[in-house]
Short mmCIF file of C-alpha atoms in Angstrom, two decimals:
data_model
loop_
_atom_site.label_atom_id
_atom_site.label_comp_id
_atom_site.label_asym_id
_atom_site.label_seq_id
_atom_site.Cartn_x
_atom_site.Cartn_y
_atom_site.Cartn_z
CA MET T 155 0.00 0.00 0.00
CA ILE T 156 1.17 3.53 -0.78
CA LYS T 157 1.10 6.45 1.66
CA LEU T 158 0.82 9.94 0.17
CA ARG T 159 3.21 12.01 2.27
CA THR T 160 3.69 15.18 0.23
CA TYR T 161 1.73 16.63 -2.66
CA ILE T 162 2.50 20.24 -3.42
CA TYR T 163 1.83 22.31 -6.54
CA ILE T 164 3.79 25.51 -7.20
CA ASP T 165 2.34 27.74 -9.91
CA SER T 166 5.52 29.71 -10.61
CA LEU T 167 9.01 28.90 -9.36
CA GLN T 168 10.76 31.99 -8.08
CA PRO T 169 14.19 32.79 -9.58
CA GLN T 170 16.42 31.81 -6.67
CA LEU T 171 14.53 28.62 -5.87
CA ALA T 172 14.50 27.55 -9.52
CA GLU T 173 18.25 28.09 -9.82
CA TYR T 174 18.88 26.30 -6.53
CA MET T 175 16.83 23.31 -7.68
CA ALA T 176 18.87 23.24 -10.88
CA THR T 177 22.09 22.85 -8.89
CA VAL T 178 20.82 19.63 -7.31
CA SER T 179 18.76 18.33 -10.23
CA GLN T 180 19.94 15.25 -12.09
CA GLY T 181 17.20 15.51 -14.69
CA PHE T 182 15.72 18.32 -16.78
CA LEU T 183 16.59 21.66 -15.24
CA PRO T 184 13.74 23.93 -14.13
CA ILE T 185 13.81 27.63 -14.92
CA PRO T 186 12.13 30.58 -13.17
CA GLY T 187 8.44 30.77 -13.92
CA ASP T 188 7.96 27.04 -14.45
CA ALA T 189 5.05 25.33 -12.74
CA CYS T 190 6.16 22.50 -10.50
CA LEU T 191 4.73 19.49 -8.66
CA TRP T 192 6.51 17.78 -5.77
CA VAL T 193 5.22 14.35 -4.76
CA GLU T 194 6.53 12.17 -1.95
CA VAL T 195 5.26 8.70 -1.08
CA SER T 196 6.05 5.75 1.13
CA PRO T 197 7.44 3.19 0.45
CA GLY T 198 10.19 4.76 -1.63
CA MET T 199 10.17 2.33 -4.56
CA ALA T 200 6.57 3.26 -5.43
CA ILE T 201 7.77 6.57 -6.85
CA HIS T 202 9.05 4.84 -9.99
CA ARG T 203 5.54 3.86 -11.09
CA LEU T 204 4.17 7.34 -10.35
CA THR T 205 6.99 8.94 -12.33
CA ASP T 206 6.26 6.67 -15.28
CA ILE T 207 2.57 7.54 -15.21
CA ALA T 208 3.18 11.31 -15.09
CA LEU T 209 5.75 11.34 -17.89
CA LYS T 210 3.69 9.18 -20.24
CA ALA T 211 0.45 11.06 -19.68
CA THR T 212 1.65 14.67 -20.11
CA ARG T 213 4.49 16.85 -21.44
CA VAL T 214 6.07 17.42 -18.02
CA HIS T 215 9.80 17.06 -17.47
CA LEU T 216 11.41 15.17 -14.60
CA ALA T 217 13.75 17.41 -12.63
CA GLN T 218 14.58 15.06 -9.79
CA GLN T 219 13.80 11.65 -8.39
CA VAL T 220 15.06 10.42 -5.03
CA VAL T 221 14.41 6.83 -3.95
CA GLU T 222 15.19 6.13 -0.31
CA ARG T 223 14.24 3.03 1.60
CA ALA T 224 11.34 4.64 3.45
CA PHE T 225 10.39 7.54 1.16
CA GLY T 226 10.46 8.29 -2.54
CA SER T 227 10.03 11.71 -4.12
CA MET T 228 9.83 13.20 -7.58
CA VAL T 229 9.74 16.70 -9.00
CA ILE T 230 8.10 17.40 -12.36
CA HIS T 231 7.84 20.77 -14.07
CA GLN T 232 6.65 22.47 -17.23
CA ARG T 233 6.21 26.03 -18.48
CA ASP T 234 2.53 25.32 -19.09
CA GLN T 235 0.69 25.08 -15.77
CA SER T 236 -2.05 22.94 -17.31
CA ASP T 237 0.41 20.11 -18.02
CA VAL T 238 1.57 20.00 -14.41
CA LEU T 239 -1.96 20.20 -13.06
CA GLU T 240 -3.07 17.40 -15.39
CA ALA T 241 -0.14 15.22 -14.32
CA GLY T 242 -1.13 15.73 -10.70
CA ARG T 243 -4.75 14.91 -11.41
CA ILE T 244 -3.77 11.67 -13.12
CA LEU T 245 -1.43 10.67 -10.30
CA LEU T 246 -4.11 11.20 -7.69
CA GLN T 247 -6.58 9.28 -9.81
CA HIS T 248 -4.24 6.29 -10.01
CA LEU T 249 -3.72 6.45 -6.26
CA HIS T 250 -7.51 6.63 -5.69
CA ALA T 251 -6.73 9.69 -3.58
CA GLU T 252 -7.35 13.43 -3.39
CA GLN T 253 -4.96 16.27 -2.69
CA ASP T 254 -6.30 16.58 0.85
CA ASP T 255 -5.28 12.97 1.54
CA ARG T 256 -1.65 14.10 1.80
CA GLN T 257 0.03 14.22 5.18
CA LYS T 258 -0.44 17.55 6.91
CA CYS T 259 2.72 19.62 7.21
CA ARG T 260 4.13 19.98 10.71
CA VAL T 261 6.58 22.75 11.55
CA ALA T 262 9.25 20.98 13.58
CA TRP T 263 11.48 24.03 14.10
CA LYS T 264 11.54 27.73 13.23
CA GLU T 265 13.94 30.40 14.40
CA ILE T 266 15.56 33.70 13.44
CA ILE T 267 19.19 34.34 14.35
CA ARG T 268 19.99 38.04 14.18
CA ALA T 269 23.32 39.73 13.37
CA MET T 270 25.22 36.59 12.39
CA THR T 271 28.84 36.42 13.52
CA PRO T 272 31.66 35.88 10.96
CA ASP T 273 32.60 32.47 12.43
CA HIS T 274 29.02 31.21 12.25
CA SER T 275 28.52 32.56 8.72
CA VAL T 276 31.72 30.98 7.39
CA LEU T 277 30.79 27.56 8.78
CA ILE T 278 27.33 27.67 7.21
CA ASN T 279 28.78 28.75 3.88
CA ARG T 280 31.28 25.90 3.89
CA GLN T 281 28.53 23.37 4.60
CA ASN T 282 26.07 24.65 2.00
CA ARG T 283 27.66 25.22 -1.40
CA ARG T 284 24.62 24.84 -3.64
CA GLY T 285 22.95 28.12 -2.76
CA SER T 286 24.21 31.60 -2.01
CA MET T 287 26.38 32.72 0.90
CA ILE T 288 25.23 34.30 4.13
CA LEU T 289 27.18 37.40 5.13
CA PRO T 290 28.23 38.44 8.63
CA GLY T 291 25.79 40.87 10.17
CA GLN T 292 22.80 39.53 8.26
CA SER T 293 19.87 37.79 9.93
CA MET T 294 19.19 34.12 9.27
CA PHE T 295 15.86 32.28 9.23
CA ILE T 296 15.81 28.50 9.62
CA LEU T 297 12.78 26.24 9.20
CA GLU T 298 12.30 22.49 9.52
CA THR T 299 9.20 20.67 8.26
CA ASP T 300 7.77 17.16 8.36
CA PRO T 301 7.36 15.79 5.70
CA ALA T 302 10.43 17.13 3.92
CA GLY T 303 8.90 18.08 0.57
CA TYR T 304 6.84 20.95 1.95
CA ILE T 305 10.02 22.95 2.53
CA VAL T 306 10.13 23.75 -1.20
CA TYR T 307 6.76 25.47 -1.00
CA ALA T 308 7.93 27.39 2.08
CA ALA T 309 11.03 28.57 0.20
CA ASN T 310 9.03 29.71 -2.82
CA GLN T 311 6.57 31.68 -0.70
CA ALA T 312 9.39 33.24 1.31
CA GLU T 313 11.08 34.45 -1.86
CA LYS T 314 7.80 35.92 -3.07
CA ALA T 315 7.32 37.82 0.17
CA ALA T 316 10.62 39.63 0.67
CA ASN T 317 14.07 40.43 -0.70
CA ILE T 318 15.96 37.52 0.87
CA THR T 319 18.80 35.21 -0.17
CA ILE T 320 18.27 31.45 -0.31
CA ILE T 321 21.16 29.62 1.35
CA ASP T 322 19.94 26.03 1.58
CA VAL T 323 16.81 24.02 0.74
CA ARG T 324 16.90 20.34 1.73
CA ALA T 325 13.72 18.63 0.69
CA VAL T 326 14.46 14.91 1.02
CA GLY T 327 14.71 12.64 4.02
CA ALA T 328 12.67 12.60 7.19
CA PHE T 329 12.64 16.41 7.56
CA GLY T 330 12.92 19.35 5.19
CA ARG T 331 15.22 22.24 6.05
CA LEU T 332 15.30 25.82 4.79
CA THR T 333 17.97 28.44 5.46
CA LEU T 334 17.68 31.99 4.16
CA SER T 335 19.27 35.32 5.00
CA GLY T 336 18.81 39.04 4.56
CA THR T 337 18.14 42.21 6.48
CA GLU T 338 16.31 41.88 9.76
CA ALA T 339 13.05 43.25 8.34
CA ASP T 340 13.15 41.11 5.19
CA VAL T 341 13.93 37.95 7.12
CA ASP T 342 11.07 38.63 9.53
CA GLU T 343 8.65 39.04 6.63
CA ALA T 344 9.93 36.07 4.64
CA GLY T 345 9.97 33.78 7.66
CA ALA T 346 6.40 34.67 8.57
CA ALA T 347 5.27 34.05 4.98
CA ALA T 348 7.01 30.66 4.85
CA VAL T 349 5.47 29.43 8.09
CA ALA T 350 2.01 30.75 7.25
CA ALA T 351 2.14 29.05 3.85
CA VAL T 352 2.88 25.55 5.10
CA GLU T 353 0.61 25.80 8.13
CA ALA T 354 -2.32 26.72 5.85
CA LEU T 355 -1.96 23.56 3.74
CA SER T 356 -4.68 20.95 4.11
CA GLY T 357 -3.97 17.34 4.94
CA HIS T 358 -4.27 14.56 7.50
CA GLU T 359 -2.21 14.17 10.65
CA ARG T 360 -1.33 10.71 9.34
CA PRO T 361 -0.88 10.11 5.61
CA VAL T 362 -3.74 8.36 3.86
CA ILE T 363 -2.95 4.88 2.56
CA ALA T 364 -3.86 4.63 -1.11
CA HIS T 365 -4.68 1.53 -3.13
CA HIS T 366 -2.04 -0.36 -5.09
CA LEU T 367 -1.52 1.01 -8.59
#
């Protein structure tokens, strides 16, 4: 049986997030403005069948697929929103599920660190080389979500809300993690937008178990 952990549609990838995703993508690279669908299921191997269904049914491109033992995730995108929406509709139909059957996002951690020290900034920059760098004196917002995939939606909404810099977006594994930086006011606004976005998403406290494909 398949558990629908994450199902998130993004109508327009923001520039920084799209470029960040491209640095970690092993498939077709997304560009700013693309529509995007992130799907995560359990067990992990089930994602192969869902990927096959989406790619054969529509014109979407596969940006990323991660198959872990417990969880599997895929990211599809297209310039035309209708293709991505149709792919999502077909996936849910094959799962005998609805969007609201996804697991509800839980914010596991959120915090703002103000006036970052040089030592702290350097260490973060050395650990995270796929995004931009955080500068000493800037504020930093960190967010952790369960399931992991929802962190991408949080990052996109944060970038929409304020003039921030995306440092790190980790959207696979047991938890998703977002790190962004900027001025104190921008980080406050972006952080609030990110948290509000994921907390407003519908879903069940426990993921709904769908039928076999």
